[in-house]
Tab-separated table of C-alpha atoms in Angstrom:
chain	number	residue	atom	x	y	z
C	358	MET	CA	-68.286	90.853	-39.353
C	359	ASP	CA	-67.940	92.732	-36.052
C	360	ILE	CA	-66.724	96.337	-36.269
C	361	PHE	CA	-65.800	98.586	-33.340
C	362	ILE	CA	-64.236	101.920	-34.262
C	363	ASN	CA	-63.106	105.159	-32.630
C	364	ALA	CA	-65.127	107.545	-34.782
C	365	ASP	CA	-68.006	110.000	-35.024
C	366	CYS	CA	-71.140	107.869	-35.270
C	367	PHE	CA	-72.901	110.295	-37.602
C	368	GLU	CA	-70.104	110.033	-40.153
C	369	VAL	CA	-70.159	106.239	-39.815
C	370	MET	CA	-73.935	105.988	-40.275
C	371	CYS	CA	-73.718	108.094	-43.442
C	372	GLN	CA	-71.665	105.307	-45.018
C	373	TYR	CA	-74.498	102.751	-44.756
C	374	PRO	CA	-77.586	102.379	-46.969
C	375	ASP	CA	-81.181	102.700	-45.748
C	376	ASP	CA	-82.351	99.991	-43.314
C	377	TYR	CA	-78.942	98.286	-43.270
C	378	PHE	CA	-79.180	97.421	-39.567
C	379	ASP	CA	-81.984	95.280	-38.200
C	380	LEU	CA	-81.820	96.811	-34.730
C	381	ALA	CA	-80.081	99.842	-33.242
C	382	ILE	CA	-79.596	99.752	-29.465
C	383	VAL	CA	-78.135	103.094	-28.432
C	384	ASP	CA	-77.352	104.966	-25.233
C	385	PRO	CA	-76.391	108.514	-26.271
C	386	PRO	CA	-75.463	111.218	-23.730
C	387	TYR	CA	-78.674	112.688	-22.314
C	388	PHE	CA	-77.154	115.809	-20.702
C	389	SER	CA	-73.828	117.269	-19.673
C	390	GLY	CA	-72.444	116.324	-16.258
C	391	PRO	CA	-71.418	112.648	-16.035
C	392	GLU	CA	-68.379	113.262	-18.268
C	393	LYS	CA	-66.972	115.693	-15.684
C	394	ARG	CA	-66.445	112.866	-13.168
C	395	LYS	CA	-62.888	111.566	-13.500
C	396	TYR	CA	-63.622	108.450	-11.461
C	397	TYR	CA	-66.630	106.246	-10.817
C	398	GLY	CA	-67.040	106.207	-7.043
C	399	ARG	CA	-63.856	105.980	-4.985
C	400	LYS	CA	-60.393	106.208	-6.517
C	401	VAL	CA	-59.361	103.080	-4.621
C	402	SER	CA	-61.923	100.315	-4.820
C	403	PRO	CA	-62.087	96.578	-4.047
C	404	ILE	CA	-63.627	96.000	-7.482
C	405	GLY	CA	-60.781	97.722	-9.306
C	406	VAL	CA	-62.305	101.012	-10.419
C	407	SER	CA	-59.906	102.883	-12.678
C	408	ARG	CA	-59.474	106.399	-14.017
C	409	LEU	CA	-62.079	107.262	-16.636
C	410	TYR	CA	-61.064	110.288	-18.671
C	411	GLY	CA	-58.100	112.397	-19.659
C	412	GLU	CA	-58.061	116.163	-19.421
C	413	THR	CA	-60.669	116.446	-22.173
C	414	SER	CA	-63.445	114.148	-23.259
C	415	GLU	CA	-65.699	113.860	-26.280
C	416	TRP	CA	-69.266	114.130	-24.979
C	417	GLN	CA	-71.758	115.253	-27.606
C	418	ILE	CA	-75.481	115.349	-26.904
C	419	PRO	CA	-77.183	114.256	-30.168
C	420	ASN	CA	-79.364	116.584	-32.191
C	421	ARG	CA	-82.256	115.914	-34.552
C	422	ASP	CA	-79.894	115.117	-37.445
C	423	TYR	CA	-78.475	112.215	-35.429
C	424	PHE	CA	-81.907	110.698	-34.818
C	425	ASP	CA	-82.974	111.190	-38.453
C	426	GLU	CA	-79.879	109.307	-39.582
C	427	LEU	CA	-80.332	106.596	-36.945
C	428	PHE	CA	-83.887	105.939	-38.126
C	429	ARG	CA	-82.713	105.914	-41.741
C	430	VAL	CA	-80.075	103.196	-41.317
C	431	SER	CA	-81.996	100.924	-38.901
C	432	ASN	CA	-85.279	99.050	-39.175
C	433	ASN	CA	-85.936	99.121	-35.424
C	434	GLN	CA	-84.554	101.091	-32.514
C	435	ILE	CA	-84.119	100.965	-28.745
C	436	ILE	CA	-83.012	104.393	-27.540
C	437	TRP	CA	-82.116	105.070	-23.907
C	438	GLY	CA	-82.867	108.496	-22.472
C	439	VAL	CA	-86.031	108.954	-24.520
C	440	ASN	CA	-87.448	111.303	-21.868
C	441	TYR	CA	-84.584	113.767	-22.389
C	442	PHE	CA	-84.863	114.233	-26.151
C	443	ASP	CA	-87.221	116.430	-28.128
C	444	TYR	CA	-88.009	114.085	-31.015
C	445	PRO	CA	-91.277	112.493	-32.240
C	446	PHE	CA	-90.713	108.982	-30.868
C	447	GLY	CA	-93.520	106.445	-30.853
C	448	SER	CA	-95.246	105.226	-27.702
C	449	GLY	CA	-93.257	102.034	-27.033
C	450	ARG	CA	-91.217	102.173	-23.820
C	451	ILE	CA	-88.843	99.987	-21.834
C	452	VAL	CA	-88.358	100.736	-18.139
C	453	TRP	CA	-85.156	99.536	-16.493
C	454	ASP	CA	-85.798	99.402	-12.734
C	455	LYS	CA	-82.340	99.596	-11.147
C	456	VAL	CA	-83.599	98.351	-7.743
C	457	ASN	CA	-81.345	100.918	-6.131
C	458	GLY	CA	-83.213	101.391	-2.844
C	459	LYS	CA	-82.453	104.713	-1.183
C	460	SER	CA	-79.781	105.777	-3.657
C	461	SER	CA	-79.775	109.423	-4.719
C	462	PHE	CA	-79.535	108.323	-8.362
C	463	SER	CA	-82.571	107.735	-10.576
C	464	ASP	CA	-84.712	104.732	-9.670
C	465	CYS	CA	-85.074	103.762	-13.313
C	466	GLU	CA	-84.139	104.632	-16.888
C	467	LEU	CA	-86.450	104.849	-19.890
C	468	ALA	CA	-85.899	103.734	-23.465
C	469	TYR	CA	-87.941	104.129	-26.616
C	470	CYS	CA	-88.698	100.807	-28.326
C	471	SER	CA	-90.036	100.725	-31.877
C	472	LEU	CA	-91.028	97.064	-31.627
C	473	HIS	CA	-94.169	97.540	-29.518
C	474	ASP	CA	-96.581	100.248	-28.406
C	475	SER	CA	-96.773	99.155	-24.779
C	476	THR	CA	-94.440	99.588	-21.770
C	477	ARG	CA	-92.188	96.716	-20.664
C	478	LEU	CA	-90.287	96.415	-17.370
C	479	PHE	CA	-86.876	94.895	-16.648
C	480	ARG	CA	-85.673	94.731	-13.040
C	481	TYR	CA	-81.928	94.495	-12.490
C	482	MET	CA	-80.033	95.865	-9.487
C	483	TRP	CA	-77.342	98.400	-10.389
C	484	ASN	CA	-76.213	100.550	-7.478
C	485	GLY	CA	-72.464	100.807	-6.923
C	486	MET	CA	-71.208	97.431	-5.718
C	487	MET	CA	-74.753	96.110	-5.452
C	488	GLN	CA	-75.439	94.367	-8.753
C	489	GLY	CA	-78.109	91.927	-9.872
C	490	LYS	CA	-77.714	88.195	-9.370
C	491	SER	CA	-78.907	87.180	-12.846
C	492	ILE	CA	-81.322	88.161	-15.603
C	493	SER	CA	-84.115	86.124	-14.031
C	494	GLU	CA	-83.260	87.256	-10.483
C	495	GLY	CA	-82.128	90.794	-11.143
C	496	HIS	CA	-84.016	92.101	-8.110
C	497	LEU	CA	-81.679	90.058	-5.895
C	498	GLN	CA	-78.119	91.118	-5.122
C	499	GLN	CA	-75.171	89.156	-6.476
C	500	GLY	CA	-73.677	87.577	-3.375
C	501	ASN	CA	-70.121	87.191	-4.664
C	502	LYS	CA	-68.870	90.708	-5.419
C	503	ALA	CA	-65.858	89.240	-7.209
C	504	LEU	CA	-68.308	88.417	-10.020
C	505	ASN	CA	-69.437	92.040	-10.331
C	506	GLU	CA	-68.771	93.977	-13.498
C	507	ILE	CA	-65.962	96.510	-13.163
C	508	ARG	CA	-67.107	100.048	-13.949
C	509	ILE	CA	-65.087	101.903	-16.597
C	510	HIS	CA	-67.681	104.497	-17.650
C	511	PRO	CA	-69.815	107.010	-15.684
C	512	THR	CA	-73.075	105.881	-17.327
C	513	GLN	CA	-72.209	102.196	-17.780
C	514	LYS	CA	-75.073	99.729	-18.168
C	515	PRO	CA	-74.838	96.021	-17.263
C	516	VAL	CA	-74.124	93.334	-19.834
C	517	ASN	CA	-77.181	91.420	-18.639
C	518	LEU	CA	-79.426	94.352	-19.569
C	519	TYR	CA	-78.214	94.134	-23.159
C	520	ILE	CA	-78.484	90.347	-23.181
C	521	TRP	CA	-82.117	90.696	-22.105
C	522	LEU	CA	-82.753	93.303	-24.815
C	523	LEU	CA	-81.239	91.088	-27.507
C	524	GLN	CA	-83.073	87.990	-26.308
C	525	SER	CA	-86.342	89.923	-26.225
C	526	TYR	CA	-86.127	92.016	-29.394
C	527	ALA	CA	-83.508	90.643	-31.812
C	528	LYS	CA	-83.743	87.660	-34.150
C	529	LYS	CA	-81.027	85.270	-35.221
C	530	GLY	CA	-78.986	86.834	-38.000
C	531	ASP	CA	-79.861	90.435	-37.108
C	532	LYS	CA	-77.185	93.106	-37.566
C	533	ILE	CA	-76.901	95.380	-34.519
C	534	LEU	CA	-75.820	99.032	-34.381
C	535	ASP	CA	-74.566	100.853	-31.272
C	536	THR	CA	-73.603	104.462	-31.938
C	537	HIS	CA	-72.346	105.216	-28.402
C	538	VAL	CA	-70.588	102.071	-27.187
C	539	GLY	CA	-69.173	103.495	-23.952
C	540	SER	CA	-68.097	100.554	-21.770
C	541	ALA	CA	-68.735	97.888	-24.481
C	542	SER	CA	-71.455	96.119	-22.475
C	543	SER	CA	-73.602	95.980	-25.618
C	544	LEU	CA	-70.808	94.458	-27.708
C	545	ILE	CA	-70.053	91.811	-25.096
C	546	ALA	CA	-73.750	90.877	-25.099
C	547	CYS	CA	-73.693	90.647	-28.910
C	548	LYS	CA	-70.690	88.334	-28.797
C	549	GLU	CA	-72.295	86.256	-26.041
C	550	LEU	CA	-75.371	85.651	-28.205
C	551	GLY	CA	-73.708	85.560	-31.634
C	552	PHE	CA	-74.960	88.818	-33.178
C	553	GLU	CA	-72.915	90.794	-35.697
C	554	TYR	CA	-72.483	94.445	-34.784
C	555	VAL	CA	-71.098	97.829	-35.729
C	556	GLY	CA	-70.133	99.966	-32.745
C	557	CYS	CA	-68.791	103.530	-32.502
C	558	GLU	CA	-67.159	105.420	-29.649
C	559	LEU	CA	-65.999	109.001	-30.138
C	560	ASP	CA	-63.918	109.454	-26.964
C	561	THR	CA	-60.465	107.950	-27.504
C	562	ASP	CA	-59.793	107.195	-23.820
C	563	ILE	CA	-63.106	105.400	-23.410
C	564	PHE	CA	-62.673	103.602	-26.745
C	565	ASN	CA	-59.334	102.165	-25.622
C	566	LYS	CA	-60.738	101.015	-22.269
C	567	ALA	CA	-63.793	99.487	-23.949
C	568	LYS	CA	-61.593	97.696	-26.488
C	569	GLN	CA	-59.470	96.281	-23.665
C	570	ARG	CA	-62.595	95.110	-21.856
C	571	LEU	CA	-63.865	93.441	-25.023
C	572	GLU	CA	-60.514	91.733	-25.570
C	573	ARG	CA	-60.485	90.450	-21.970
C	574	TYR	CA	-63.934	88.963	-22.516
C	575	GLU	CA	-62.813	87.251	-25.735
C	576	LYS	CA	-59.765	85.781	-23.985
C	577	GLN	CA	-61.959	84.416	-21.195
C	578	VAL	CA	-64.280	82.792	-23.723
C	579	LYS	CA	-61.345	81.120	-25.486
C	580	LEU	CA	-59.877	80.007	-22.154
C	581	PHE	CA	-63.060	78.306	-20.945
């Protein structure tokens, strides 16, 4: 059963027994700053960028208690922003190369992965309106910008990134946990591949936008 709730993820995790989830894929806030942007890019955009936040936003950088609880309720973990947190993670890493050329933003993002001790690379363009063509050709730009994902969150990650993660690290029947859903890219990927999930989003404005995005995806699936 799929669950997506507007709630504090720590309180939600406390309700589950040890090792309940097969895989946690999480993208918690690394540092303060992105939540202060009221818009992603321009206020008027050909890809339909909308307002992000109200006057206040819930943006909590996780502490050690969060990670202890995350490791308690999940067998395996993929945690974005590993380089920003002071926690004894293992050596497994995933590098997402955003193929962003001369952008002033980071060239890549790092995640901890409990499923291997090596470093794996995924290349997928993600720089404003320049987005990857496909999972297998992520280094190439999507030619038809009408097919681009609409940004609703300042640190949004592409659906195809989560599809690749699930295809690479999850098994059929696995239960997935996302403690910081944000734009709902992870939940859309779960639905695309048939994984059950529990997702939490603390910020009410973002939760409502993510829920709407998820509902639009479900309507499109039923339509086609």
